[in-house]
Amino acid sequence: MLRYFAQLRRFSSKKSDFSFITTPIFYVNAAPHIGHLYSAVIADAIHRFNGLLNDPSGASLFSTGTDEHGTKIQQAAAKHSVPVATYCQQISDQYRSLFRDFNVEHSRFIRTTDDDHAVAVQSFWKALEASGSIYSAQYSGWYCVPDETFLTDSQLKENDQGVKVSVDSGHPVEWTEERNFMFRLERHQADVLHWIKGCEDRVVPGKFQKILLDFLEEPLPDISISRPQARVSWGIEVPGDPTQSVYVWLDALVNYLTVAGYPHPEFGQRWPPTVQVLGKDILKFHGIYWPAFLIAAGLEPPRKLLVHSHWTVDNQKMSKSKLNVVDPNERASLYTHEGLRFFLLREGVAHSDGNYSDTKVMRILNAELADTFGNLLSRCCGKALNPEGIVPTMNPEVFNELGKLEITKKMLDLLHALPEKCLSHYRNFNFYLVVDSVIQVLHATNNFFETTAPWKLKAPEQRDQLNTILALTMEVLRQTGIIMQPIVPQLSGKLLDKLSVSRHRRLWLDLHGQFDRKQRSLAEIDAVLFRRIVPPKVEEVKAPKAKKVKKRN
């Protein structure tokens, strides 16, 4: 028992400053939707936050990409009447383009059709084989083509038409009998359990860790890890047996090793992943099969799994049949890429499904990005209040007087607590709470601005008071701009550019210490951070007038 895990404890005891963040790789059987984008922007926000902390090693890796092998891909290509390789290239390019447009700054976009990935998969297979974890057997069972997996009787039900389908996905299954290579999953069950229990928050949120522990209460059956080439020709050949191709899920999971440089010896400097971001529908593959494969091969499993829930649309499950799949590019034409990215991170919570609604998107973006965040900057930079176009200095005496006002005390107290509060929220992947905290400070600052009424301070002797109010407000904007960079990098960058904040002074450590008191000129760029969204006019469609029919005599 725990035969493999003992050798891994020495890896776990090593402290590493290296950050390796992954998304799942996305199956190219269809175009990307907001669920795929959500995984990517979560991982990107984590990656950017790590960069803000100014890790001394400066080393980080962030991977995403596309999963391009398997039966579903063969069928999708045939349906579109194009060669499989061409089809994969077209859909993969859509994902690459989507992530570029939404400022997802990945280090590697991997495709399972990449040459180095085929090398990694075959090397990993040989490692599993060498450990005695693979054997050949005649296999029969219910196979679900859309889900690319065999299912047990307990995972099946009959739908309204009397057809056997998957309980989880509702996809139909077919009885399949074939000779496959099998993986000894039960042999590694205790090791997987030890891995999960070895860290209180190995899998977050906790509800998903409990789901995995429930799975592990019963003996795990061995699983098929190959398919006959005659049935699944679009895949990676099993080493030493050209009649078999590697099971698509084993192939796909190895992508994380490929990115780290496996099987070259230096890959260990980047392994294991720090945080692996995934949707709840693939929890079993990443939380049980993946660590079992790694342990069998003598490798350390990931440090943490961050599991997120799905998105409904107007409180209905998103599906092609309901014609309610949200295309991120299409919606970004109205809400902007930055706006839609903000909405997903602001509204999404990992433990529960989020609900997408055009009405909600518009309300949140207008209220928070345009009115609360953007309007404050515009007012500070306007010619009426700031004719010199500067970030002014504070007058200490005026600052002390303003500090006696209750509204100023509230603003400064919230601002003082903001960095530590947001640091905790980021580390717990609660992006919505980061936004909540920032918006609370901005609301208090807007109230401070309204109460002190700087537009009334027109006399020359009131100049110090005006400048101090502007300086305080701009300091709040500077700090909130730094904090919001992982969530809205483009908008935050524009704000900090406008305030002439040096690109070398935008790290987390720049939030601490004294306020930035140096006077400087504002950059000569537009001060409008985010324009209010105006819904497109829906033209009234009038029914055509009925034509008069002349009566024949």
Short mmCIF file of N, CA, C and O in Angstrom, two decimals, residues 278-366:
data_model
loop_
_atom_site.label_atom_id
_atom_site.label_comp_id
_atom_site.label_asym_id
_atom_site.label_seq_id
_atom_site.Cartn_x
_atom_site.Cartn_y
_atom_site.Cartn_z
N LEU A 278 -9.95 23.80 -13.99
CA LEU A 278 -10.77 22.89 -14.80
C LEU A 278 -12.24 23.05 -14.45
O LEU A 278 -12.59 23.52 -13.36
N GLY A 279 -13.10 22.66 -15.37
CA GLY A 279 -14.53 22.68 -15.13
C GLY A 279 -14.96 21.43 -14.37
O GLY A 279 -14.30 20.39 -14.41
N LYS A 280 -16.08 21.54 -13.68
CA LYS A 280 -16.53 20.44 -12.80
C LYS A 280 -16.87 19.17 -13.58
O LYS A 280 -16.85 18.08 -13.02
N ASP A 281 -17.15 19.28 -14.88
CA ASP A 281 -17.51 18.11 -15.67
C ASP A 281 -16.33 17.18 -15.92
O ASP A 281 -16.53 16.02 -16.27
N ILE A 282 -15.09 17.68 -15.75
CA ILE A 282 -13.92 16.82 -15.97
C ILE A 282 -13.16 16.59 -14.66
O ILE A 282 -11.97 16.32 -14.66
N LEU A 283 -13.87 16.70 -13.54
CA LEU A 283 -13.26 16.54 -12.21
C LEU A 283 -12.68 15.14 -12.03
O LEU A 283 -11.55 14.98 -11.55
N LYS A 284 -13.43 14.11 -12.42
CA LYS A 284 -12.97 12.73 -12.18
C LYS A 284 -11.68 12.45 -12.97
O LYS A 284 -10.76 11.79 -12.46
N PHE A 285 -11.60 12.95 -14.18
CA PHE A 285 -10.41 12.71 -15.00
C PHE A 285 -9.18 13.36 -14.39
O PHE A 285 -8.09 12.79 -14.41
N HIS A 286 -9.35 14.58 -13.86
CA HIS A 286 -8.21 15.31 -13.30
C HIS A 286 -7.96 14.97 -11.82
O HIS A 286 -6.83 15.12 -11.35
N GLY A 287 -8.99 14.56 -11.12
CA GLY A 287 -8.86 14.34 -9.68
C GLY A 287 -8.60 12.90 -9.28
O GLY A 287 -8.20 12.64 -8.15
N ILE A 288 -8.84 11.94 -10.21
CA ILE A 288 -8.59 10.54 -9.90
C ILE A 288 -7.65 9.89 -10.93
O ILE A 288 -6.57 9.40 -10.60
N TYR A 289 -8.04 9.92 -12.22
CA TYR A 289 -7.21 9.28 -13.24
C TYR A 289 -5.84 9.94 -13.36
O TYR A 289 -4.82 9.26 -13.41
N TRP A 290 -5.82 11.26 -13.42
CA TRP A 290 -4.57 11.99 -13.65
C TRP A 290 -3.55 11.76 -12.53
O TRP A 290 -2.42 11.37 -12.82
N PRO A 291 -3.91 11.96 -11.25
CA PRO A 291 -2.92 11.67 -10.21
C PRO A 291 -2.51 10.20 -10.18
O PRO A 291 -1.36 9.88 -9.89
N ALA A 292 -3.44 9.30 -10.51
CA ALA A 292 -3.10 7.87 -10.53
C ALA A 292 -2.07 7.58 -11.62
O ALA A 292 -1.09 6.84 -11.39
N PHE A 293 -2.27 8.16 -12.80
CA PHE A 293 -1.30 8.00 -13.89
C PHE A 293 0.08 8.51 -13.46
O PHE A 293 1.11 7.86 -13.68
N LEU A 294 0.10 9.71 -12.88
CA LEU A 294 1.37 10.33 -12.50
C LEU A 294 2.09 9.52 -11.42
O LEU A 294 3.31 9.29 -11.49
N ILE A 295 1.35 9.09 -10.42
CA ILE A 295 1.95 8.31 -9.33
C ILE A 295 2.52 7.00 -9.88
O ILE A 295 3.62 6.58 -9.51
N ALA A 296 1.78 6.37 -10.79
CA ALA A 296 2.25 5.12 -11.39
C ALA A 296 3.56 5.33 -12.15
O ALA A 296 4.42 4.45 -12.17
N ALA A 297 3.71 6.52 -12.75
CA ALA A 297 4.91 6.83 -13.52
C ALA A 297 6.03 7.40 -12.64
O ALA A 297 7.09 7.78 -13.15
N GLY A 298 5.78 7.48 -11.31
CA GLY A 298 6.80 7.99 -10.39
C GLY A 298 6.93 9.50 -10.39
O GLY A 298 7.97 10.05 -10.04
N LEU A 299 5.85 10.20 -10.77
CA LEU A 299 5.87 11.66 -10.83
C LEU A 299 4.91 12.25 -9.81
O LEU A 299 3.91 11.62 -9.44
N GLU A 300 5.20 13.48 -9.39
CA GLU A 300 4.36 14.13 -8.39
C GLU A 300 3.08 14.68 -9.03
O GLU A 300 3.14 15.33 -10.07
N PRO A 301 1.92 14.45 -8.42
CA PRO A 301 0.67 15.03 -8.93
C PRO A 301 0.65 16.54 -8.72
O PRO A 301 1.51 17.10 -8.01
N PRO A 302 -0.32 17.23 -9.32
CA PRO A 302 -0.39 18.69 -9.18
C PRO A 302 -0.56 19.13 -7.72
O PRO A 302 -1.11 18.40 -6.90
N ARG A 303 -0.11 20.35 -7.44
CA ARG A 303 -0.22 20.89 -6.08
C ARG A 303 -1.68 21.21 -5.72
O ARG A 303 -2.10 21.04 -4.59
N LYS A 304 -2.42 21.70 -6.71
CA LYS A 304 -3.80 22.12 -6.40
C LYS A 304 -4.66 22.05 -7.66
O LYS A 304 -4.20 22.33 -8.77
N LEU A 305 -5.92 21.64 -7.47
CA LEU A 305 -6.92 21.69 -8.54
C LEU A 305 -7.95 22.77 -8.17
O LEU A 305 -8.52 22.73 -7.08
N LEU A 306 -8.15 23.72 -9.08
CA LEU A 306 -9.20 24.72 -8.90
C LEU A 306 -10.32 24.37 -9.85
O LEU A 306 -10.17 24.45 -11.08
N VAL A 307 -11.45 23.96 -9.28
CA VAL A 307 -12.58 23.48 -10.07
C VAL A 307 -13.66 24.54 -10.11
O VAL A 307 -14.06 25.06 -9.06
N HIS A 308 -14.11 24.89 -11.30
CA HIS A 308 -15.17 25.90 -11.38
C HIS A 308 -16.45 25.27 -11.94
O HIS A 308 -16.42 24.23 -12.60
N SER A 309 -17.55 25.93 -11.66
CA SER A 309 -18.86 25.47 -12.13
C SER A 309 -19.12 26.02 -13.53
O SER A 309 -18.27 26.64 -14.14
N HIS A 310 -20.33 25.79 -14.02
CA HIS A 310 -20.66 26.14 -15.40
C HIS A 310 -21.47 27.43 -15.48
O HIS A 310 -21.77 28.05 -14.46
N TRP A 311 -21.83 27.79 -16.70
CA TRP A 311 -22.67 28.97 -16.93
C TRP A 311 -24.00 28.55 -17.54
O TRP A 311 -24.03 27.77 -18.49
N THR A 312 -25.07 29.04 -16.94
CA THR A 312 -26.38 28.92 -17.56
C THR A 312 -26.66 30.22 -18.32
O THR A 312 -25.95 31.22 -18.15
N VAL A 313 -27.65 30.21 -19.17
CA VAL A 313 -28.02 31.41 -19.93
C VAL A 313 -29.48 31.69 -19.65
O VAL A 313 -30.35 30.89 -19.97
N ASP A 314 -29.72 32.82 -19.02
CA ASP A 314 -31.09 33.18 -18.60
C ASP A 314 -31.71 32.02 -17.82
O ASP A 314 -32.85 31.61 -18.05
N ASN A 315 -30.88 31.45 -16.90
CA ASN A 315 -31.29 30.37 -16.00
C ASN A 315 -31.61 29.05 -16.70
O ASN A 315 -32.26 28.18 -16.12
N GLN A 316 -31.13 28.89 -17.93
CA GLN A 316 -31.29 27.63 -18.64
C GLN A 316 -29.93 27.07 -19.00
O GLN A 316 -28.99 27.82 -19.26
N LYS A 317 -29.81 25.73 -19.01
CA LYS A 317 -28.55 25.09 -19.38
C LYS A 317 -28.18 25.48 -20.80
O LYS A 317 -29.03 25.50 -21.70
N MET A 318 -26.91 25.82 -21.00
CA MET A 318 -26.44 26.21 -22.32
C MET A 318 -26.30 24.96 -23.19
O MET A 318 -25.62 24.01 -22.82
N SER A 319 -26.94 24.98 -24.37
CA SER A 319 -26.85 23.82 -25.26
C SER A 319 -27.17 24.24 -26.69
O SER A 319 -27.90 25.22 -26.92
N LYS A 320 -26.61 23.50 -27.65
CA LYS A 320 -26.85 23.79 -29.06
C LYS A 320 -28.33 23.64 -29.40
O LYS A 320 -28.88 24.41 -30.19
N SER A 321 -28.95 22.61 -28.81
CA SER A 321 -30.35 22.35 -29.14
C SER A 321 -31.26 23.50 -28.73
O SER A 321 -32.30 23.74 -29.36
N LYS A 322 -30.89 24.21 -27.66
CA LYS A 322 -31.70 25.35 -27.21
C LYS A 322 -31.31 26.65 -27.91
O LYS A 322 -31.90 27.70 -27.66
N LEU A 323 -30.29 26.57 -28.77
CA LEU A 323 -29.80 27.74 -29.52
C LEU A 323 -29.44 28.90 -28.59
O LEU A 323 -29.67 30.06 -28.91
N ASN A 324 -28.89 28.57 -27.42
CA ASN A 324 -28.55 29.63 -26.45
C ASN A 324 -27.07 29.63 -26.07
O ASN A 324 -26.70 30.12 -25.01
N VAL A 325 -26.23 29.00 -26.92
CA VAL A 325 -24.78 29.01 -26.66
C VAL A 325 -24.25 30.41 -26.92
O VAL A 325 -24.46 30.98 -27.99
N VAL A 326 -23.57 30.98 -25.92
CA VAL A 326 -23.09 32.36 -26.02
C VAL A 326 -21.72 32.39 -26.69
O VAL A 326 -20.75 31.82 -26.17
N ASP A 327 -21.65 33.06 -27.83
CA ASP A 327 -20.41 33.24 -28.57
C ASP A 327 -19.70 34.47 -28.00
O ASP A 327 -20.20 35.59 -28.14
N PRO A 328 -18.54 34.30 -27.36
CA PRO A 328 -17.86 35.45 -26.74
C PRO A 328 -17.52 36.56 -27.71
O PRO A 328 -17.64 37.74 -27.38
N ASN A 329 -17.08 36.19 -28.92
CA ASN A 329 -16.72 37.23 -29.89
C ASN A 329 -17.92 38.06 -30.31
O ASN A 329 -17.84 39.28 -30.46
N GLU A 330 -19.04 37.38 -30.50
CA GLU A 330 -20.25 38.09 -30.91
C GLU A 330 -20.72 39.05 -29.82
O GLU A 330 -21.06 40.20 -30.09
N ARG A 331 -20.68 38.62 -28.55
CA ARG A 331 -21.13 39.49 -27.46
C ARG A 331 -20.12 40.60 -27.19
O ARG A 331 -20.48 41.71 -26.77
N ALA A 332 -18.85 40.33 -27.47
CA ALA A 332 -17.82 41.36 -27.26
C ALA A 332 -17.98 42.53 -28.22
O ALA A 332 -17.51 43.64 -27.93
N SER A 333 -18.66 42.30 -29.33
CA SER A 333 -18.89 43.41 -30.27
C SER A 333 -19.76 44.48 -29.63
O SER A 333 -19.70 45.65 -30.01
N LEU A 334 -20.54 44.11 -28.63
CA LEU A 334 -21.36 45.09 -27.90
C LEU A 334 -20.73 45.48 -26.57
O LEU A 334 -20.67 46.66 -26.22
N TYR A 335 -20.22 44.49 -25.84
CA TYR A 335 -19.75 44.75 -24.47
C TYR A 335 -18.25 45.00 -24.37
O TYR A 335 -17.77 45.34 -23.29
N THR A 336 -17.51 44.81 -25.44
CA THR A 336 -16.05 44.86 -25.53
C THR A 336 -15.45 43.60 -24.91
O THR A 336 -16.06 42.95 -24.05
N HIS A 337 -14.26 43.26 -25.36
CA HIS A 337 -13.58 42.08 -24.82
C HIS A 337 -13.27 42.27 -23.33
O HIS A 337 -13.43 41.37 -22.52
N GLU A 338 -12.83 43.49 -22.98
CA GLU A 338 -12.48 43.75 -21.58
C GLU A 338 -13.72 43.72 -20.70
O GLU A 338 -13.69 43.22 -19.57
N GLY A 339 -14.83 44.22 -21.22
CA GLY A 339 -16.07 44.23 -20.45
C GLY A 339 -16.59 42.83 -20.18
O GLY A 339 -17.01 42.52 -19.06
N LEU A 340 -16.55 41.95 -21.20
CA LEU A 340 -17.04 40.59 -21.01
C LEU A 340 -16.12 39.80 -20.08
O LEU A 340 -16.57 39.01 -19.25
N ARG A 341 -14.81 40.05 -20.20
CA ARG A 341 -13.85 39.42 -19.28
C ARG A 341 -14.16 39.83 -17.84
O ARG A 341 -14.18 39.00 -16.93
N PHE A 342 -14.41 41.13 -17.63
CA PHE A 342 -14.75 41.63 -16.30
C PHE A 342 -16.00 40.95 -15.78
O PHE A 342 -16.05 40.51 -14.62
N PHE A 343 -17.02 40.84 -16.62
CA PHE A 343 -18.28 40.24 -16.18
C PHE A 343 -18.07 38.80 -15.72
O PHE A 343 -18.59 38.39 -14.66
N LEU A 344 -17.33 38.01 -16.48
CA LEU A 344 -17.14 36.60 -16.13
C LEU A 344 -16.42 36.45 -14.79
O LEU A 344 -16.80 35.61 -13.95
N LEU A 345 -15.38 37.26 -14.57
CA LEU A 345 -14.64 37.16 -13.31
C LEU A 345 -15.37 37.82 -12.15
O LEU A 345 -15.21 37.43 -11.00
N ARG A 346 -16.20 38.79 -12.46
CA ARG A 346 -16.94 39.51 -11.43
C ARG A 346 -18.15 38.71 -10.95
O ARG A 346 -18.49 38.70 -9.77
N GLU A 347 -18.81 38.01 -11.88
CA GLU A 347 -20.04 37.30 -11.56
C GLU A 347 -19.83 35.82 -11.27
O GLU A 347 -20.62 35.19 -10.58
N GLY A 348 -18.78 35.25 -11.83
CA GLY A 348 -18.57 33.81 -11.66
C GLY A 348 -18.07 33.46 -10.26
O GLY A 348 -17.21 34.13 -9.71
N VAL A 349 -18.64 32.42 -9.68
CA VAL A 349 -18.15 31.87 -8.42
C VAL A 349 -17.90 30.39 -8.66
O VAL A 349 -18.69 29.71 -9.30
N ALA A 350 -16.79 29.89 -8.14
CA ALA A 350 -16.37 28.52 -8.47
C ALA A 350 -17.35 27.46 -7.99
O ALA A 350 -17.57 26.46 -8.67
N HIS A 351 -17.97 27.68 -6.82
CA HIS A 351 -18.76 26.61 -6.22
C HIS A 351 -20.16 26.45 -6.81
O HIS A 351 -20.81 25.43 -6.59
N SER A 352 -20.65 27.44 -7.57
CA SER A 352 -22.01 27.36 -8.11
C SER A 352 -22.04 27.84 -9.55
O SER A 352 -21.20 28.65 -9.96
N ASP A 353 -23.02 27.36 -10.30
CA ASP A 353 -23.16 27.81 -11.68
C ASP A 353 -23.47 29.29 -11.73
O ASP A 353 -24.27 29.80 -10.94
N GLY A 354 -22.84 29.98 -12.69
CA GLY A 354 -23.15 31.39 -12.92
C GLY A 354 -24.27 31.51 -13.93
O GLY A 354 -24.52 30.58 -14.70
N ASN A 355 -24.95 32.63 -13.92
CA ASN A 355 -26.03 32.84 -14.88
C ASN A 355 -25.71 34.03 -15.78
O ASN A 355 -25.54 35.15 -15.30
N TYR A 356 -25.61 33.74 -17.07
CA TYR A 356 -25.36 34.80 -18.04
C TYR A 356 -26.69 35.41 -18.47
O TYR A 356 -27.64 34.70 -18.80
N SER A 357 -26.72 36.72 -18.48
CA SER A 357 -27.91 37.45 -18.92
C SER A 357 -27.44 38.76 -19.54
O SER A 357 -26.65 39.49 -18.94
N ASP A 358 -27.89 39.07 -20.74
CA ASP A 358 -27.49 40.31 -21.40
C ASP A 358 -27.89 41.52 -20.55
O ASP A 358 -27.14 42.51 -20.46
N THR A 359 -29.04 41.45 -19.92
CA THR A 359 -29.49 42.54 -19.07
C THR A 359 -28.53 42.75 -17.90
O THR A 359 -28.17 43.89 -17.57
N LYS A 360 -28.10 41.65 -17.31
CA LYS A 360 -27.19 41.72 -16.17
C LYS A 360 -25.82 42.25 -16.61
O LYS A 360 -25.22 43.07 -15.91
N VAL A 361 -25.32 41.77 -17.75
CA VAL A 361 -24.02 42.24 -18.25
C VAL A 361 -24.03 43.76 -18.42
O VAL A 361 -23.14 44.47 -17.95
N MET A 362 -25.06 44.26 -19.08
CA MET A 362 -25.14 45.69 -19.36
C MET A 362 -25.24 46.50 -18.07
O MET A 362 -24.57 47.53 -17.91
N ARG A 363 -26.03 46.01 -17.13
CA ARG A 363 -26.21 46.74 -15.87
C ARG A 363 -24.91 46.82 -15.08
O ARG A 363 -24.53 47.89 -14.59
N ILE A 364 -24.20 45.71 -14.99
CA ILE A 364 -22.96 45.68 -14.22
C ILE A 364 -21.87 46.52 -14.87
O ILE A 364 -21.17 47.30 -14.20
N LEU A 365 -21.71 46.39 -16.18
CA LEU A 365 -20.65 47.15 -16.85
C LEU A 365 -20.91 48.65 -16.78
O LEU A 365 -19.98 49.44 -16.55
N ASN A 366 -22.14 49.05 -16.96
CA ASN A 366 -22.44 50.49 -16.89
C ASN A 366 -22.27 51.03 -15.48
O ASN A 366 -21.70 52.10 -15.27
#
